[in-house]
């Protein structure tokens, strides 16, 4: 079976297959009995549709789609796990405002922060290699991390949900 991750395509296939089974597909005849122990010969008409399998695949596709939308920007989870670590370091060229990113997410540069001066210096050394001149304008900056607010508060405020409480 080929995995289908596009939810709309999967739902469309589900609806079409269910319609086909209910309206066009010929029935199967299911015979039981007919022996001395099982009694008279009995039959049932059956038209099987694997609805549970489709629903499971649709649920999985929804989960995958939600996970894809919630992907982070390349992540620096370490920045917020330790209450004592409240500083990050990053390379910036003050003349151009350009930062050096060391992580990529979804094909775009995502993370300029380092957990220590040593990590930042090692990254710059690896990047510079033979072409050190292009990094001459950069300086290492230190920033303090301080939580300002939670996203759920912003979303609730903007949607007017608080007006109904």
CSV table of N, CA, C and O in Angstrom, one decimal, residues 32-114:
chain,number,residue,atom,x,y,z
A,32,UNK,N,-22.5,-20.7,5.2
A,32,UNK,CA,-22.1,-21.4,6.4
A,32,UNK,C,-23.1,-22.5,6.6
A,32,UNK,O,-24.2,-22.5,6.1
A,33,UNK,N,-22.7,-23.4,7.5
A,33,UNK,CA,-23.6,-24.6,7.8
A,33,UNK,C,-23.5,-25.6,6.8
A,33,UNK,O,-22.6,-25.8,6.0
A,34,UNK,N,-24.6,-26.4,6.7
A,34,UNK,CA,-24.7,-27.5,5.7
A,34,UNK,C,-24.1,-28.8,6.2
A,34,UNK,O,-23.9,-29.7,5.3
A,35,UNK,N,-23.7,-28.9,7.4
A,35,UNK,CA,-23.1,-30.2,7.8
A,35,UNK,C,-24.0,-30.7,8.9
A,35,UNK,O,-24.9,-30.0,9.5
A,36,UNK,N,-23.7,-31.9,9.3
A,36,UNK,CA,-24.5,-32.6,10.4
A,36,UNK,C,-24.4,-31.8,11.7
A,36,UNK,O,-25.4,-31.7,12.4
A,37,UNK,N,-23.2,-31.2,12.0
A,37,UNK,CA,-23.0,-30.5,13.2
A,37,UNK,C,-23.5,-29.0,13.2
A,37,UNK,O,-23.9,-28.5,14.2
A,38,UNK,N,-23.4,-28.4,12.0
A,38,UNK,CA,-23.7,-27.0,11.9
A,38,UNK,C,-25.1,-26.7,11.5
A,38,UNK,O,-25.5,-25.5,11.4
A,39,UNK,N,-25.9,-27.7,11.1
A,39,UNK,CA,-27.3,-27.5,10.8
A,39,UNK,C,-27.4,-27.1,9.3
A,39,UNK,O,-26.6,-27.4,8.5
A,40,UNK,N,-28.6,-26.5,9.0
A,40,UNK,CA,-28.9,-26.1,7.7
A,40,UNK,C,-27.9,-25.2,7.0
A,40,UNK,O,-27.2,-24.4,7.7
A,41,UNK,N,-27.8,-25.3,5.7
A,41,UNK,CA,-27.0,-24.4,4.9
A,41,UNK,C,-27.6,-23.0,5.0
A,41,UNK,O,-28.8,-22.8,4.8
A,42,UNK,N,-26.8,-22.0,5.4
A,42,UNK,CA,-27.2,-20.6,5.5
A,42,UNK,C,-26.3,-19.8,4.6
A,42,UNK,O,-25.1,-20.1,4.4
A,43,UNK,N,-26.8,-18.6,4.2
A,43,UNK,CA,-26.0,-17.7,3.4
A,43,UNK,C,-26.2,-16.3,3.8
A,43,UNK,O,-27.3,-16.0,4.4
A,44,UNK,N,-25.2,-15.5,3.6
A,44,UNK,CA,-25.3,-14.0,3.9
A,44,UNK,C,-24.7,-13.3,2.7
A,44,UNK,O,-23.7,-13.8,2.1
A,45,UNK,N,-25.3,-12.2,2.3
A,45,UNK,CA,-24.6,-11.4,1.3
A,45,UNK,C,-23.7,-10.4,2.0
A,45,UNK,O,-24.1,-9.8,3.0
A,46,UNK,N,-22.5,-10.2,1.5
A,46,UNK,CA,-21.5,-9.4,2.2
A,46,UNK,C,-20.9,-8.4,1.2
A,46,UNK,O,-20.6,-8.8,0.1
A,47,UNK,N,-20.8,-7.2,1.6
A,47,UNK,CA,-20.1,-6.2,0.8
A,47,UNK,C,-19.1,-5.5,1.6
A,47,UNK,O,-19.4,-4.4,2.2
A,48,UNK,N,-17.9,-6.0,1.8
A,48,UNK,CA,-17.0,-5.5,2.8
A,48,UNK,C,-16.3,-4.2,2.3
A,48,UNK,O,-15.9,-4.1,1.2
A,49,UNK,N,-16.2,-3.3,3.3
A,49,UNK,CA,-15.5,-2.0,3.0
A,49,UNK,C,-14.6,-1.8,4.2
A,49,UNK,O,-15.1,-1.8,5.4
A,50,UNK,N,-13.3,-1.6,4.1
A,50,UNK,CA,-12.4,-1.5,5.2
A,50,UNK,C,-12.4,-0.1,5.8
A,50,UNK,O,-11.4,0.6,5.9
A,51,UNK,N,-13.6,0.3,6.3
A,51,UNK,CA,-13.7,1.7,6.8
A,51,UNK,C,-12.8,2.0,8.0
A,51,UNK,O,-12.2,3.1,8.0
A,52,UNK,N,-12.6,1.0,8.9
A,52,UNK,CA,-11.7,1.3,10.0
A,52,UNK,C,-10.3,1.6,9.6
A,52,UNK,O,-9.6,2.5,10.1
A,53,UNK,N,-9.8,0.9,8.5
A,53,UNK,CA,-8.5,1.1,8.0
A,53,UNK,C,-8.4,2.5,7.4
A,53,UNK,O,-7.4,3.2,7.6
A,54,UNK,N,-9.4,2.9,6.7
A,54,UNK,CA,-9.4,4.3,6.1
A,54,UNK,C,-9.4,5.3,7.2
A,54,UNK,O,-8.7,6.3,7.1
A,55,UNK,N,-10.2,5.2,8.2
A,55,UNK,CA,-10.3,6.1,9.3
A,55,UNK,C,-9.0,6.2,10.0
A,55,UNK,O,-8.5,7.3,10.3
A,56,UNK,N,-8.3,5.1,10.2
A,56,UNK,CA,-7.0,5.1,10.9
A,56,UNK,C,-6.0,5.9,10.0
A,56,UNK,O,-5.2,6.6,10.5
A,57,UNK,N,-6.0,5.6,8.7
A,57,UNK,CA,-5.1,6.3,7.8
A,57,UNK,C,-5.4,7.8,7.8
A,57,UNK,O,-4.4,8.6,7.7
A,58,UNK,N,-6.6,8.2,7.8
A,58,UNK,CA,-7.0,9.6,7.8
A,58,UNK,C,-6.5,10.3,9.1
A,58,UNK,O,-5.9,11.4,9.1
A,59,UNK,N,-6.7,9.6,10.2
A,59,UNK,CA,-6.3,10.1,11.5
A,59,UNK,C,-4.8,10.3,11.5
A,59,UNK,O,-4.2,11.3,12.0
A,60,UNK,N,-4.1,9.3,11.0
A,60,UNK,CA,-2.6,9.4,10.9
A,60,UNK,C,-2.2,10.5,10.0
A,60,UNK,O,-1.2,11.3,10.3
A,61,UNK,N,-2.8,10.7,8.9
A,61,UNK,CA,-2.5,11.8,8.0
A,61,UNK,C,-2.7,13.2,8.7
A,61,UNK,O,-1.9,14.1,8.5
A,62,UNK,N,-3.8,13.3,9.4
A,62,UNK,CA,-4.1,14.5,10.2
A,62,UNK,C,-3.0,14.8,11.2
A,62,UNK,O,-2.5,15.9,11.3
A,63,UNK,N,-2.5,13.7,11.9
A,63,UNK,CA,-1.5,13.9,12.9
A,63,UNK,C,-0.2,14.3,12.2
A,63,UNK,O,0.5,15.2,12.7
A,64,UNK,N,0.2,13.7,11.1
A,64,UNK,CA,1.4,14.1,10.3
A,64,UNK,C,1.3,15.5,9.8
A,64,UNK,O,2.3,16.3,9.9
A,65,UNK,N,0.1,15.9,9.4
A,65,UNK,CA,0.0,17.3,8.9
A,65,UNK,C,0.1,18.3,10.0
A,65,UNK,O,0.8,19.3,9.9
A,66,UNK,N,-0.4,17.9,11.2
A,66,UNK,CA,-0.3,18.8,12.3
A,66,UNK,C,1.1,18.9,12.8
A,66,UNK,O,1.6,20.0,13.1
A,67,UNK,N,1.8,17.8,12.8
A,67,UNK,CA,3.2,17.8,13.2
A,67,UNK,C,4.1,18.6,12.3
A,67,UNK,O,5.0,19.3,12.7
A,68,UNK,N,3.8,18.5,11.0
A,68,UNK,CA,4.5,19.3,10.0
A,68,UNK,C,4.3,20.8,10.2
A,68,UNK,O,5.2,21.6,10.1
A,69,UNK,N,3.1,21.2,10.5
A,69,UNK,CA,2.8,22.6,10.8
A,69,UNK,C,3.4,23.1,12.1
A,69,UNK,O,3.8,24.3,12.2
A,70,UNK,N,3.7,22.2,13.0
A,70,UNK,CA,4.2,22.6,14.3
A,70,UNK,C,5.7,22.5,14.4
A,70,UNK,O,6.3,22.6,15.4
A,71,UNK,N,6.4,22.1,13.2
A,71,UNK,CA,7.8,22.0,13.3
A,71,UNK,C,8.4,23.3,13.8
A,71,UNK,O,8.0,24.4,13.4
A,72,UNK,N,9.4,23.2,14.6
A,72,UNK,CA,10.1,24.4,15.1
A,72,UNK,C,11.1,25.0,14.1
A,72,UNK,O,11.3,24.4,13.0
A,73,UNK,N,11.7,26.0,14.5
A,73,UNK,CA,12.6,26.7,13.5
A,73,UNK,C,14.0,26.1,13.6
A,73,UNK,O,14.9,26.8,13.2
A,74,UNK,N,14.2,24.9,13.9
A,74,UNK,CA,15.5,24.3,14.0
A,74,UNK,C,16.0,24.1,15.4
A,74,UNK,O,16.8,23.3,15.7
A,75,UNK,N,15.3,24.8,16.3
A,75,UNK,CA,15.4,24.5,17.7
A,75,UNK,C,16.7,24.9,18.4
A,75,UNK,O,17.8,24.7,18.0
A,76,UNK,N,16.5,25.4,19.6
A,76,UNK,CA,17.5,25.6,20.6
A,76,UNK,C,16.8,25.3,21.9
A,76,UNK,O,16.6,26.2,22.7
A,77,UNK,N,16.3,24.1,22.1
A,77,UNK,CA,15.5,23.8,23.3
A,77,UNK,C,16.4,24.0,24.5
A,77,UNK,O,15.8,24.3,25.6
A,78,UNK,N,17.7,23.9,24.4
A,78,UNK,CA,18.5,24.0,25.6
A,78,UNK,C,18.4,25.4,26.2
A,78,UNK,O,18.7,25.6,27.3
A,79,UNK,N,18.0,26.4,25.4
A,79,UNK,CA,17.9,27.8,25.9
A,79,UNK,C,16.9,28.0,27.0
A,79,UNK,O,17.1,28.8,27.8
A,80,UNK,N,15.9,27.1,27.1
A,80,UNK,CA,14.9,27.4,28.0
A,80,UNK,C,14.7,26.2,29.0
A,80,UNK,O,13.7,26.3,29.8
A,81,UNK,N,15.5,25.3,29.0
A,81,UNK,CA,15.4,24.1,30.0
A,81,UNK,C,16.0,24.4,31.3
A,81,UNK,O,15.5,23.9,32.3
A,82,UNK,N,17.1,25.1,31.4
A,82,UNK,CA,17.8,25.3,32.6
A,82,UNK,C,17.6,26.7,33.1
A,82,UNK,O,18.0,27.6,32.4
A,83,UNK,N,17.0,26.8,34.2
A,83,UNK,CA,16.8,28.2,34.8
A,83,UNK,C,18.0,29.0,35.0
A,83,UNK,O,18.0,30.2,35.0
A,84,UNK,N,19.2,28.3,35.2
A,84,UNK,CA,20.4,29.1,35.4
A,84,UNK,C,21.0,29.6,34.1
A,84,UNK,O,21.8,30.6,34.1
A,85,UNK,N,20.8,28.9,33.0
A,85,UNK,CA,21.4,29.3,31.8
A,85,UNK,C,20.4,30.4,31.1
A,85,UNK,O,19.4,30.1,30.6
A,86,UNK,N,20.8,31.6,31.3
A,86,UNK,CA,19.9,32.6,30.8
A,86,UNK,C,20.6,33.6,29.8
A,86,UNK,O,20.2,34.7,29.6
A,87,UNK,N,21.7,33.1,29.1
A,87,UNK,CA,22.4,33.9,28.2
A,87,UNK,C,22.6,33.1,26.9
A,87,UNK,O,22.9,31.9,27.0
A,88,UNK,N,22.6,33.7,25.8
A,88,UNK,CA,22.9,33.1,24.5
A,88,UNK,C,23.9,34.0,23.8
A,88,UNK,O,24.1,35.2,24.1
A,89,UNK,N,24.6,33.4,22.8
A,89,UNK,CA,25.6,34.2,22.1
A,89,UNK,C,25.3,34.0,20.6
A,89,UNK,O,24.9,33.0,20.1
A,90,UNK,N,25.6,35.1,19.8
A,90,UNK,CA,25.4,35.1,18.4
A,90,UNK,C,26.3,36.0,17.7
A,90,UNK,O,26.8,37.0,18.2
A,91,UNK,N,26.6,35.7,16.5
A,91,UNK,CA,27.5,36.5,15.6
A,91,UNK,C,26.7,37.4,14.8
A,91,UNK,O,25.8,37.0,14.1
A,92,UNK,N,27.0,38.7,14.8
A,92,UNK,CA,26.3,39.7,14.0
A,92,UNK,C,27.3,40.7,13.4
A,92,UNK,O,28.3,41.0,14.0
A,93,UNK,N,27.1,41.1,12.1
A,93,UNK,CA,27.8,42.1,11.5
A,93,UNK,C,27.0,43.4,11.7
A,93,UNK,O,26.0,43.6,11.1
A,94,UNK,N,27.5,44.3,12.6
A,94,UNK,CA,26.7,45.5,13.0
A,94,UNK,C,26.5,46.4,11.8
A,94,UNK,O,25.5,47.2,11.8
A,95,UNK,N,27.4,46.4,10.8
A,95,UNK,CA,27.2,47.3,9.7
A,95,UNK,C,26.1,46.9,8.8
A,95,UNK,O,25.3,47.7,8.2
A,96,UNK,N,25.9,45.6,8.6
A,96,UNK,CA,24.9,45.0,7.7
A,96,UNK,C,23.6,44.5,8.5
A,96,UNK,O,22.6,44.3,7.9
A,97,UNK,N,23.8,44.2,9.8
A,97,UNK,CA,22.7,43.6,10.5
A,97,UNK,C,22.6,42.1,10.3
A,97,UNK,O,21.7,41.5,10.8
A,98,UNK,N,23.5,41.5,9.5
A,98,UNK,CA,23.4,40.1,9.2
A,98,UNK,C,23.9,39.3,10.4
A,98,UNK,O,24.9,39.6,11.0
A,99,UNK,N,23.2,38.2,10.6
A,99,UNK,CA,23.6,37.2,11.7
A,99,UNK,C,24.1,36.0,11.0
A,99,UNK,O,23.7,35.7,9.9
A,100,UNK,N,24.9,35.2,11.7
A,100,UNK,CA,25.4,33.9,11.2
A,100,UNK,C,24.5,32.8,11.7
A,100,UNK,O,24.4,32.7,12.9
A,101,UNK,N,23.8,32.1,10.9
A,101,UNK,CA,22.9,31.1,11.3
A,101,UNK,C,23.6,29.7,11.2
A,101,UNK,O,24.3,29.5,10.2
A,102,UNK,N,23.4,28.9,12.1
A,102,UNK,CA,24.1,27.6,12.1
A,102,UNK,C,23.1,26.4,11.9
A,102,UNK,O,23.5,25.3,11.9
A,103,UNK,N,21.8,26.7,11.9
A,103,UNK,CA,20.8,25.6,11.7
A,103,UNK,C,19.8,26.0,10.6
A,103,UNK,O,19.6,27.2,10.4
A,104,UNK,N,19.4,25.0,9.9
A,104,UNK,CA,18.4,25.2,8.8
A,104,UNK,C,17.2,24.4,9.1
A,104,UNK,O,17.2,23.3,9.6
A,105,UNK,N,16.0,25.0,8.8
A,105,UNK,CA,14.7,24.3,9.0
A,105,UNK,C,13.8,24.6,7.8
A,105,UNK,O,13.7,25.8,7.4
A,106,UNK,N,13.3,23.6,7.2
A,106,UNK,CA,12.4,23.8,6.0
A,106,UNK,C,13.1,24.6,4.9
A,106,UNK,O,12.5,25.4,4.3
A,107,UNK,N,14.4,24.4,4.8
A,107,UNK,CA,15.1,25.0,3.7
A,107,UNK,C,15.5,26.5,4.0
A,107,UNK,O,16.0,27.2,3.1
A,108,UNK,N,15.3,27.0,5.2
A,108,UNK,CA,15.6,28.3,5.5
A,108,UNK,C,16.5,28.4,6.7
A,108,UNK,O,16.5,27.5,7.6
A,109,UNK,N,17.3,29.4,6.8
A,109,UNK,CA,18.2,29.6,8.0
A,109,UNK,C,17.3,29.9,9.2
A,109,UNK,O,16.3,30.6,9.1
A,110,UNK,N,17.7,29.3,10.3
A,110,UNK,CA,16.7,29.3,11.4
A,110,UNK,C,17.3,29.7,12.8
A,110,UNK,O,16.6,30.2,13.6
A,111,UNK,N,18.6,29.4,13.1
A,111,UNK,CA,19.0,29.6,14.5
A,111,UNK,C,20.4,30.2,14.5
A,111,UNK,O,21.4,29.6,14.2
A,112,UNK,N,20.5,31.4,15.1
A,112,UNK,CA,21.8,32.1,15.2
A,112,UNK,C,22.4,31.9,16.6
A,112,UNK,O,23.5,32.4,16.8
A,113,UNK,N,21.7,31.3,17.5
A,113,UNK,CA,22.1,31.3,18.9
A,113,UNK,C,23.0,30.1,19.3
A,113,UNK,O,22.8,29.0,18.9
A,114,UNK,N,24.0,30.3,20.2
A,114,UNK,CA,24.9,29.3,20.7
A,114,UNK,C,24.7,29.4,22.2
A,114,UNK,O,24.5,30.4,22.8
